mmCIF file of C-alpha atoms in Angstrom:
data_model
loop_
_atom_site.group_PDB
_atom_site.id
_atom_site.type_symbol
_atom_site.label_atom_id
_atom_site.label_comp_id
_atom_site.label_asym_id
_atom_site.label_seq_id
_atom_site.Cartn_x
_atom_site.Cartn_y
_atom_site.Cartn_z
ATOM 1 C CA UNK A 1 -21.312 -45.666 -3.775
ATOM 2 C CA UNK A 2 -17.880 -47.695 -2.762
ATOM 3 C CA UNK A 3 -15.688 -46.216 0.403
ATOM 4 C CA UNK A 4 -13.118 -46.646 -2.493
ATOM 5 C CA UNK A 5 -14.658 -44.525 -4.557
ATOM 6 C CA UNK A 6 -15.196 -41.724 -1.894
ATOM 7 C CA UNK A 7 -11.589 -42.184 -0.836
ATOM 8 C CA UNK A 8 -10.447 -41.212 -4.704
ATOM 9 C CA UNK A 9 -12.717 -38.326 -4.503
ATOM 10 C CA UNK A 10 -11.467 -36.848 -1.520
ATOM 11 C CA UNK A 11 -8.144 -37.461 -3.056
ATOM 12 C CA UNK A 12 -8.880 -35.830 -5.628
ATOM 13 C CA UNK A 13 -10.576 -32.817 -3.811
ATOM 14 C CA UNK A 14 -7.574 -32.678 -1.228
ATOM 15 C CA UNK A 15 -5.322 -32.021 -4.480
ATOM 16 C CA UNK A 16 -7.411 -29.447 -6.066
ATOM 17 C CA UNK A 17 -7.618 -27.301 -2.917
ATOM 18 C CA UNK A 18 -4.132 -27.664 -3.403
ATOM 19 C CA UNK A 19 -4.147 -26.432 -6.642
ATOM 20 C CA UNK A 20 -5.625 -23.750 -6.151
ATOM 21 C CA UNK A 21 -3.502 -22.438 -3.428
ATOM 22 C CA UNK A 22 -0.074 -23.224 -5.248
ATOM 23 C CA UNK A 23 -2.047 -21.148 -8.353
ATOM 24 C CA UNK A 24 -2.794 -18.108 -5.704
ATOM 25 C CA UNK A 25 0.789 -18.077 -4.907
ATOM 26 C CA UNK A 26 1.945 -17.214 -8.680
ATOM 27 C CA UNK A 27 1.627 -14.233 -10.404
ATOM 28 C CA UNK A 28 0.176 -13.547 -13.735
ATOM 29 C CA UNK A 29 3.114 -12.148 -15.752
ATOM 30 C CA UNK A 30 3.722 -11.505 -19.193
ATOM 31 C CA UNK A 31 6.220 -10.929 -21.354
ATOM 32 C CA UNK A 32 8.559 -11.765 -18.716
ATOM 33 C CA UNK A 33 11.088 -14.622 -17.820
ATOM 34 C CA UNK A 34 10.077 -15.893 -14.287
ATOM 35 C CA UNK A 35 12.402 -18.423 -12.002
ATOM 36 C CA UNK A 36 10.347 -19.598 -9.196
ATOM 37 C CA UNK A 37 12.383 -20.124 -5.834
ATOM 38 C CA UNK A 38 11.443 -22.546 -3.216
ATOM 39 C CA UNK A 39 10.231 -21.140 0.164
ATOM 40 C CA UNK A 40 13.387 -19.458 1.498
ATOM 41 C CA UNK A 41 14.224 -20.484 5.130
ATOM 42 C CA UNK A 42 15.458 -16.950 6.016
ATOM 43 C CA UNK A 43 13.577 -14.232 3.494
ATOM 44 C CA UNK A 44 16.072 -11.712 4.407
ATOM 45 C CA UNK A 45 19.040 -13.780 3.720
ATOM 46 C CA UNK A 46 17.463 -15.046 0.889
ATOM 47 C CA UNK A 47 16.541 -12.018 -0.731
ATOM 48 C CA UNK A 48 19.920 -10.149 0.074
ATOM 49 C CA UNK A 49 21.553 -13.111 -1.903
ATOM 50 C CA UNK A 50 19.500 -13.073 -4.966
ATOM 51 C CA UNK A 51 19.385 -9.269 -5.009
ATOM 52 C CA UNK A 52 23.369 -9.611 -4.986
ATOM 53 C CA UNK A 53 23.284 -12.358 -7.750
ATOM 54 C CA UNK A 54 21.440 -10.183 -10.631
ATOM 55 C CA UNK A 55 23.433 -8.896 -12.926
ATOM 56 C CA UNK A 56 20.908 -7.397 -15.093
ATOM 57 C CA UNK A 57 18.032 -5.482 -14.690
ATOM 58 C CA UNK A 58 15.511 -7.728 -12.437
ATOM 59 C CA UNK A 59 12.402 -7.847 -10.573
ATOM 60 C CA UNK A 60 11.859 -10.574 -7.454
ATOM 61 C CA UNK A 61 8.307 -10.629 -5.955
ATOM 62 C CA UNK A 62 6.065 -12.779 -3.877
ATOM 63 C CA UNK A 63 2.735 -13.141 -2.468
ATOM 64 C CA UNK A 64 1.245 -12.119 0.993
ATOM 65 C CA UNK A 65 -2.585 -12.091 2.359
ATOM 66 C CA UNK A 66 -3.320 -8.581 2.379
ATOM 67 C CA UNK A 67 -5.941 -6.666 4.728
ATOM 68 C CA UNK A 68 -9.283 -5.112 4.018
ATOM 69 C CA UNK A 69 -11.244 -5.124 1.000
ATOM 70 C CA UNK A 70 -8.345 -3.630 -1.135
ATOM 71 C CA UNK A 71 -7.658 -3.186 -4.904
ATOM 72 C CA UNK A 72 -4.434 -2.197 -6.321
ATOM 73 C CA UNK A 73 -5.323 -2.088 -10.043
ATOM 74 C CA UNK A 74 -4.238 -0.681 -13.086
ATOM 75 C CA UNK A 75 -5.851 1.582 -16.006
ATOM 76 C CA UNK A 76 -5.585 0.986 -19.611
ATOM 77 C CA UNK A 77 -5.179 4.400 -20.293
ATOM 78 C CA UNK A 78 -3.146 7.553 -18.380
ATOM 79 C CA UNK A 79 -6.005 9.242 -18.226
ATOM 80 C CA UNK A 80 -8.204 10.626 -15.038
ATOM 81 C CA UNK A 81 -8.702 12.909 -12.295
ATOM 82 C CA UNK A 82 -6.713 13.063 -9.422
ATOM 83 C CA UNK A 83 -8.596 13.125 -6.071
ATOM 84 C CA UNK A 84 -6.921 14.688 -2.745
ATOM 85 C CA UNK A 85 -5.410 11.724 -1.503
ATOM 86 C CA UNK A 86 -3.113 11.619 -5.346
ATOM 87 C CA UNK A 87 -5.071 8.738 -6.748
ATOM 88 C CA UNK A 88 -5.932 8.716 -10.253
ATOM 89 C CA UNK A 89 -9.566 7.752 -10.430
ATOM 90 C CA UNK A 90 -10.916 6.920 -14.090
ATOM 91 C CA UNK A 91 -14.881 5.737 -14.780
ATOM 92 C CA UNK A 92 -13.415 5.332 -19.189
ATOM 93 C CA UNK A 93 -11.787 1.605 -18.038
ATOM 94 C CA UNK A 94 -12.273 -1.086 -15.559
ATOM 95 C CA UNK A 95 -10.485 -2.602 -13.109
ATOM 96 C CA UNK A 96 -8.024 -4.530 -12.865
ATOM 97 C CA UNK A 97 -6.610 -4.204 -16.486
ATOM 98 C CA UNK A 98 -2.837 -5.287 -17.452
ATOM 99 C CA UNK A 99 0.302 -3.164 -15.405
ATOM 100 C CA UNK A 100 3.256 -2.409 -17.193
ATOM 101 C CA UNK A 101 5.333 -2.798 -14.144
ATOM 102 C CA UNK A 102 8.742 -1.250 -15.852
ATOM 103 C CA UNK A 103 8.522 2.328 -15.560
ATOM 104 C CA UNK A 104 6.772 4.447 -18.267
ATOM 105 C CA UNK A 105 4.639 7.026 -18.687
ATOM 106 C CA UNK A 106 1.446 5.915 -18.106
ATOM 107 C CA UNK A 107 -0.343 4.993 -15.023
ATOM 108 C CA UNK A 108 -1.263 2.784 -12.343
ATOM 109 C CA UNK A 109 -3.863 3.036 -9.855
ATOM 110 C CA UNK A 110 -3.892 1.197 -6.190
ATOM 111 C CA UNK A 111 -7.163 1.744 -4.738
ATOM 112 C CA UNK A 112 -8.247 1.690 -1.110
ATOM 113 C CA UNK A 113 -11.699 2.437 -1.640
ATOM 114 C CA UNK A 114 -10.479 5.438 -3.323
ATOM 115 C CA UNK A 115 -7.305 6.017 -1.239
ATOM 116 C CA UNK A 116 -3.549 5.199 -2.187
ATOM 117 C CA UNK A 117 -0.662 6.736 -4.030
ATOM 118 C CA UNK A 118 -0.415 6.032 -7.771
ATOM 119 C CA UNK A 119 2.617 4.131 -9.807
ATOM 120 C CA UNK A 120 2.837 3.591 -13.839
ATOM 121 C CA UNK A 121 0.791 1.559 -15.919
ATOM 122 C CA UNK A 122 -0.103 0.104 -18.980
ATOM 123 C CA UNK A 123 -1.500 1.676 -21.889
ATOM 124 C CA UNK A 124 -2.299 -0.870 -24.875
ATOM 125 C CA UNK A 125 -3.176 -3.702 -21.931
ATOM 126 C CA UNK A 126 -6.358 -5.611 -22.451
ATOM 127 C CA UNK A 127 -8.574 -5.737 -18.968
ATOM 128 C CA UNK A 128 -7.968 -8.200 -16.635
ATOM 129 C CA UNK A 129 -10.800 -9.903 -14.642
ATOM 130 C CA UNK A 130 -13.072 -7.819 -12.848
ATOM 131 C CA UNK A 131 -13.563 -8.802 -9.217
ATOM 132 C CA UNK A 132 -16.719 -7.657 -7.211
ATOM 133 C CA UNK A 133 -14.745 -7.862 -3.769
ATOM 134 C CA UNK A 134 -11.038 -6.516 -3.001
ATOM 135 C CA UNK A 135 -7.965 -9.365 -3.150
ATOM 136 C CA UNK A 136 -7.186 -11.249 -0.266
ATOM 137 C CA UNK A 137 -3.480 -11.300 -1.544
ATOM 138 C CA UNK A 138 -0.835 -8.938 -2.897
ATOM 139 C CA UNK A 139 2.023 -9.400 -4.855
ATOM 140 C CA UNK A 140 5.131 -7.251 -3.709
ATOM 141 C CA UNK A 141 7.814 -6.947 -6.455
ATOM 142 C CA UNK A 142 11.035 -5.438 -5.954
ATOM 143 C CA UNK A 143 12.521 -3.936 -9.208
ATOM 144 C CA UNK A 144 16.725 -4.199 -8.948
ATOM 145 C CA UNK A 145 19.120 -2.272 -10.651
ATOM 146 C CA UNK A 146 22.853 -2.332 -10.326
ATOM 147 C CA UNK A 147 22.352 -4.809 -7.402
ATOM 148 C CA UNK A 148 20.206 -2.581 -5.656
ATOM 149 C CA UNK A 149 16.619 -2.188 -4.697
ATOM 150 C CA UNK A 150 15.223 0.897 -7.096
ATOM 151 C CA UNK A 151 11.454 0.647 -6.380
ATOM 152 C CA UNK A 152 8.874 -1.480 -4.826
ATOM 153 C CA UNK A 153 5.678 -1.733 -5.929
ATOM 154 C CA UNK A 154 2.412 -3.556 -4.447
ATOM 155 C CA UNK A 155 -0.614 -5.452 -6.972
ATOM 156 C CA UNK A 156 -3.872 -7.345 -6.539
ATOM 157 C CA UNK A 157 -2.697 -10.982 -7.398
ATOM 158 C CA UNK A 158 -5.099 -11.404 -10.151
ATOM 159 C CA UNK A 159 -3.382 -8.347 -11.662
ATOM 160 C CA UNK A 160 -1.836 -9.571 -15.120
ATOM 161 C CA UNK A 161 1.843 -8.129 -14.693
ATOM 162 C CA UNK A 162 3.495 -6.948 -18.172
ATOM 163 C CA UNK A 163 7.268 -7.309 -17.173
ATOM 164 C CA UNK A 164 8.358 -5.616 -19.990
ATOM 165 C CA UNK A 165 10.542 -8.737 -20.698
ATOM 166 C CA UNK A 166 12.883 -8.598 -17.773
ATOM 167 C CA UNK A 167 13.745 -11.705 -15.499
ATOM 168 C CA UNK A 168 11.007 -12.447 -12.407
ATOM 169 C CA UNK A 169 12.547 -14.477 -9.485
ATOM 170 C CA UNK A 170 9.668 -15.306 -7.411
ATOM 171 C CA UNK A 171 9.610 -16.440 -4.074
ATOM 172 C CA UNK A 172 6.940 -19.034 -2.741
ATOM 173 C CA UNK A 173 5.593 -19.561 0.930
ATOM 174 C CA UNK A 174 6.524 -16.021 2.364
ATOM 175 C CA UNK A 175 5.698 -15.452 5.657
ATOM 176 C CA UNK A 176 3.564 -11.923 6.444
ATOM 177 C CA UNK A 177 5.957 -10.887 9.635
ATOM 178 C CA UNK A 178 9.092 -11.945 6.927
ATOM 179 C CA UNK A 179 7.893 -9.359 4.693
ATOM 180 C CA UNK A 180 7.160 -6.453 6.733
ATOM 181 C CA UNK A 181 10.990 -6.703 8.374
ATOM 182 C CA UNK A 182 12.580 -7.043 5.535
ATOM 183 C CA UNK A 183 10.213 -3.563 3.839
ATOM 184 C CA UNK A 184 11.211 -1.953 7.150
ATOM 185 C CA UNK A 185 14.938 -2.750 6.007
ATOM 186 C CA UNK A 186 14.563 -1.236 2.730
ATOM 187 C CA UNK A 187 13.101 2.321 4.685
ATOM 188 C CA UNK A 188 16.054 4.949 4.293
ATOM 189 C CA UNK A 189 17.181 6.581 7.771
ATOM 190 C CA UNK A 190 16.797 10.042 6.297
ATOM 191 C CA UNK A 191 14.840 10.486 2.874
ATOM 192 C CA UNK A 192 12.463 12.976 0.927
ATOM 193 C CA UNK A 193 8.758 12.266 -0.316
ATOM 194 C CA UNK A 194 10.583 11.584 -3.506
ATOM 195 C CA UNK A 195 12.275 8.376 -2.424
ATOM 196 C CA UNK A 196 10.476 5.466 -4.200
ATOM 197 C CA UNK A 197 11.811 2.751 -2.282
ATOM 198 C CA UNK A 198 10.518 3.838 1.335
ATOM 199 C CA UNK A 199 7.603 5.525 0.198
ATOM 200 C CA UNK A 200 6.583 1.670 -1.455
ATOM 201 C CA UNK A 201 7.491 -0.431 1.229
ATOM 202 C CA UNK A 202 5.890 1.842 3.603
ATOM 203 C CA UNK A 203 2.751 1.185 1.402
ATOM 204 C CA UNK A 204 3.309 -2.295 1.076
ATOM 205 C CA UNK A 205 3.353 -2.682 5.088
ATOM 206 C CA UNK A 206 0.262 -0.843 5.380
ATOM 207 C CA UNK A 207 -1.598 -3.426 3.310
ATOM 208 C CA UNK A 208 -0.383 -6.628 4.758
ATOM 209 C CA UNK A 209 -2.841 -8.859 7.010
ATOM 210 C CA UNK A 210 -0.713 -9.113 10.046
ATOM 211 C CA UNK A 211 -0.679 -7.650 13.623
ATOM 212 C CA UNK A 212 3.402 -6.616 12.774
ATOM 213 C CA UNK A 213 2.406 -4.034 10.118
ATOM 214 C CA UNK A 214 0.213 -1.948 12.638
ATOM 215 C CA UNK A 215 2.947 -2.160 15.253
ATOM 216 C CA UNK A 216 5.154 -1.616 12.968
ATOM 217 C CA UNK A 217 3.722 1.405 11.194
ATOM 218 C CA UNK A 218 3.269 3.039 14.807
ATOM 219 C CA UNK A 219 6.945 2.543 15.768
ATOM 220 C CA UNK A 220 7.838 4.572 12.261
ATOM 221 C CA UNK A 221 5.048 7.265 12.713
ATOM 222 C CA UNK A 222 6.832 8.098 16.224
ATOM 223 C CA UNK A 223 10.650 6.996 16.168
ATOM 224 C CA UNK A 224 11.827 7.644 12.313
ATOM 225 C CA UNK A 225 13.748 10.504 12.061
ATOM 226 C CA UNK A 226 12.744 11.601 8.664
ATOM 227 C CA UNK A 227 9.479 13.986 8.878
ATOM 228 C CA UNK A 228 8.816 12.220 5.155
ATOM 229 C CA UNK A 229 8.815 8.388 6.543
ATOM 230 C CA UNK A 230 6.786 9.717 9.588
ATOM 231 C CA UNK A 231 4.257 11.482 7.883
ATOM 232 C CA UNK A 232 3.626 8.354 4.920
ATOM 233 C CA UNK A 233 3.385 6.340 8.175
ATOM 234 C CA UNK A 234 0.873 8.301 9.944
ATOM 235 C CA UNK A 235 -1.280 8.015 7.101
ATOM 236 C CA UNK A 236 -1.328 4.209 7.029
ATOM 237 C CA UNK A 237 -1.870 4.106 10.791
ATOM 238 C CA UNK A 238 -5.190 6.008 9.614
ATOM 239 C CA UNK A 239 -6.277 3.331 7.413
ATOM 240 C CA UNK A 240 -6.330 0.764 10.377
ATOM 241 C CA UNK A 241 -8.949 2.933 12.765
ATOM 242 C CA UNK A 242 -9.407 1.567 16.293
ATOM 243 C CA UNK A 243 -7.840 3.392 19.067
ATOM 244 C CA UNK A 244 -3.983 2.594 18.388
ATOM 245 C CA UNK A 245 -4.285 4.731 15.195
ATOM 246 C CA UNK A 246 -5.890 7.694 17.158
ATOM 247 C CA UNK A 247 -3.732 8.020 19.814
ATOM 248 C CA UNK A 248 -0.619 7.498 17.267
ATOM 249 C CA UNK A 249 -2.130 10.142 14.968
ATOM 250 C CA UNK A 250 -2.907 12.775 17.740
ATOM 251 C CA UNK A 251 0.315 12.255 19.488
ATOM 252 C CA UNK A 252 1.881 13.407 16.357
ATOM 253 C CA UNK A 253 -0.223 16.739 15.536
ATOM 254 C CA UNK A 254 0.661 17.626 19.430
ATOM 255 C CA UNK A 255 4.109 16.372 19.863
ATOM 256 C CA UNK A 256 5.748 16.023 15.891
ATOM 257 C CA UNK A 257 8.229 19.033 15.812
ATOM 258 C CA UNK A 258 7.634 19.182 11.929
ATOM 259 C CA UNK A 259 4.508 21.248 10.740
ATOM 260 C CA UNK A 260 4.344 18.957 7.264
ATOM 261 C CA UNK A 261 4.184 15.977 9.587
ATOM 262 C CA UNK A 262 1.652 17.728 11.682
ATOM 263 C CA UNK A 263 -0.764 18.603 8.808
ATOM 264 C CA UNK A 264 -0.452 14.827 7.413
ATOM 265 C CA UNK A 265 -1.453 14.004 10.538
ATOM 266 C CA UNK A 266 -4.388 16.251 10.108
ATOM 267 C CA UNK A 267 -4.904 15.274 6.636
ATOM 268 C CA UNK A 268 -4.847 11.453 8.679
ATOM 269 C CA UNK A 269 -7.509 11.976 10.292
ATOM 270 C CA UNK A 270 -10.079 12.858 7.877
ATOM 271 C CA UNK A 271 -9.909 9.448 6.719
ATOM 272 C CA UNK A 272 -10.761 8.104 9.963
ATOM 273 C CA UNK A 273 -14.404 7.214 10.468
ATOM 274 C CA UNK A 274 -16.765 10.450 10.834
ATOM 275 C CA UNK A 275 -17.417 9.248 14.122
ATOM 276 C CA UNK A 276 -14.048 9.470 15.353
ATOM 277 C CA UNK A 277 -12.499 11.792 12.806
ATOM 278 C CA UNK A 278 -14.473 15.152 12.451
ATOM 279 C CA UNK A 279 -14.991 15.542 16.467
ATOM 280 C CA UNK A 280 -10.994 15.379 16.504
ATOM 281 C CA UNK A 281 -10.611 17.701 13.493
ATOM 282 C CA UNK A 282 -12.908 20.009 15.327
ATOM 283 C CA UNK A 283 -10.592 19.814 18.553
ATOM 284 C CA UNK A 284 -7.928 20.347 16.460
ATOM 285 C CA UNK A 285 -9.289 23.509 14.887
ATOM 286 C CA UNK A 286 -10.811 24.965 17.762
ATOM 287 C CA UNK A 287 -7.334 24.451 19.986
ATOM 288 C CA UNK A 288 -4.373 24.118 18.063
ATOM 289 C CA UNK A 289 -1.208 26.194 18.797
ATOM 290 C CA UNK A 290 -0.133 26.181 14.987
ATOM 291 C CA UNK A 291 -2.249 28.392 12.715
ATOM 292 C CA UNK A 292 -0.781 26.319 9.774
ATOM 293 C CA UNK A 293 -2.062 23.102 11.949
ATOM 294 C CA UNK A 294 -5.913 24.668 12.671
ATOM 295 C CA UNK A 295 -6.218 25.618 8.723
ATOM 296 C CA UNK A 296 -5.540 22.533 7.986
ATOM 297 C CA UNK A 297 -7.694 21.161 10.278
ATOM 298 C CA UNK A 298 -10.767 23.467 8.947
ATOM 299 C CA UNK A 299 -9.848 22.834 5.629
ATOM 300 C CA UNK A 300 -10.696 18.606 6.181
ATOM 301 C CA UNK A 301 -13.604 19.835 8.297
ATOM 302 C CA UNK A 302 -14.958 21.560 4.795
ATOM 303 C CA UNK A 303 -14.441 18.668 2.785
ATOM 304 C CA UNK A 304 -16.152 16.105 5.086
ATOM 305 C CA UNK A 305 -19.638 17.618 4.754
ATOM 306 C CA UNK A 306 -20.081 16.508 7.805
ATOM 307 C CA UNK A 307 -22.915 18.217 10.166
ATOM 308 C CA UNK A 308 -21.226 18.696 12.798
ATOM 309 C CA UNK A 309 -18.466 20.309 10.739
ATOM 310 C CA UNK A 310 -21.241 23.020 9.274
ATOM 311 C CA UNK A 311 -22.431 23.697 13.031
ATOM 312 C CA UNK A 312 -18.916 24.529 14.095
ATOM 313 C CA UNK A 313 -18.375 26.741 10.598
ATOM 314 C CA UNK A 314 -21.513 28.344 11.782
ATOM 315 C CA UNK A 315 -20.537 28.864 15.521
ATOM 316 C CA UNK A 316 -16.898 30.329 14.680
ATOM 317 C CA UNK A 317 -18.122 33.008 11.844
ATOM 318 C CA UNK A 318 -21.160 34.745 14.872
#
């Protein structure tokens, strides 16, 4: 075989791993007029000026790598059950089917192994591919109204994304650390649990690969003065484990001066590993200043079905 001929090939091979990645970096959307936008030198700049120029009802997204095995999916149908954490978990469809991403009635599921906060799906979508391991990217799309940010919401890029026929400006090439300062920009200084826009780019942070979203999360958990934005960030801190998360999470149940942000933080760590987790819980419960705080405490300690968690149970009812 000619040196030529292996010189075409790797040509050729070179330009299909290209391929591939420039497909990675688009979304699948439907029913939806998309303008792509080169790779903006400045993404905050960039995204203040096109959020600025819509006149109309618009959504701009982009890519990142995002960490774990995560999938943030839709259902077909607004059906299921809702588990503790406020997912809706359905076995009638599979996943990832079609999202709506206007809002509507139906509903959406993200999925962190069985953990993350639901938006609105699509009802009359067709299934989309079904993936035996979690995305390594995420599309973020901002939806703007009024030349404002209304609501950002996070998908599994091999989501098919029904846009419900509105314009898509989509930026290429965005960098992780971009991303996260410019969701930390969007976070409201003082806001409720009902406030769409920090609640998803607090989300959105949680699930990008990149050593600024845990360092980030941790600065929100302890420095934001809104008990809501601390308490959504504790729980993301509990989703990276390792000892940064602990100490953030415990710090918060001793020293938050908001009981709801000191049960979150509770609630935090039961979704740390057992090994860490329950021992804490059963500090927690066993030492706790705040009645409110210990309940909450036993409460998790019930639901783990954990051993060490019936011994205790046992120990505290002689």
């Amino acid at each position: 075989m000619s040196t030529r001929y292996f010189g075409i090939a790797s040509a050729l091979s070179v330009c299909a791993v290209l391929g591939v990645a420039v497909a990675a970096q688009q979304p699948r959307i439907t029913n939806g007029r998309m303008a792509t936008h080169a790779a903006p030198a400045n993404l905050a700049q960039a995204f203040g000026s096109l959020v600025r120029a819509q006149a109309d009802v618009t959504w701009i997204g982009y890519s990142v790598p995002v960490t774990g095995d995560r999938t943030m999916c839709c259902w077909s149908n607004g059906s299921g059950t809702s588990d503790i954490s406020g997912s809706f978990l359905s076995s009638d469809v599979p996943c990832c089917g079609a999202c709506r991403i206007e809002p509507a009635r139906d509903t959406a599921t993200a999925i962190r192994q069985g953990n993350v906060p639901p938006e609105g799906g699509s009802r009359s979508a067709a299934p989309g591919p079904i993936t035996l391991e979690g995305s390594r990217r995420m599309v973020v799309m901002f939806r703007v109204v009024d030349r404002e940010v209304q609501r950002i919401r996070a998908f599994s890029e091999e989501c098919e994304l029904d846009a419900g026929g509105r314009q898509v400006a989509w930026l290429q090439d965005v960098r992780p650390a971009e991303s996260i300062a410019l969701l930390e920009s969007l976070i409201g200084k003082e806001t409720d649990r009902k406030d769409k826009v920090s609640k998803g780019a607090i989300s959105a942070i949680g699930m990008h690969a990149d050593p600024v979203a845990a360092a980030t999360l941790v600065r929100l958990a302890r420095e934001h003065g809104s008990p809501a934005i601390r308490g959504d960030a504790i729980f993301w801190v509990a989703q990276l484990a390792g000892e940064k998360a602990v100490g953030t999470i415990t710090a918060a149940i001793n020293n938050d001066p908001d009981t709801d942000v000191k049960k979150r933080a509770v609630f935090a760590l039961s979704q740390l590993p057992k090994s860490e987790g329950v021992p804490l819980l059963i500090g927690v419960a066993r030492q706790h200043a705040n009645p409110a705080v210990r309940k909450q405490a036993m409460f998790w300690l019930g639901q783990s079905k954990d051993p060490r968690a019936t011994e205790f149970f046992a120990e505290i009812l002689k």
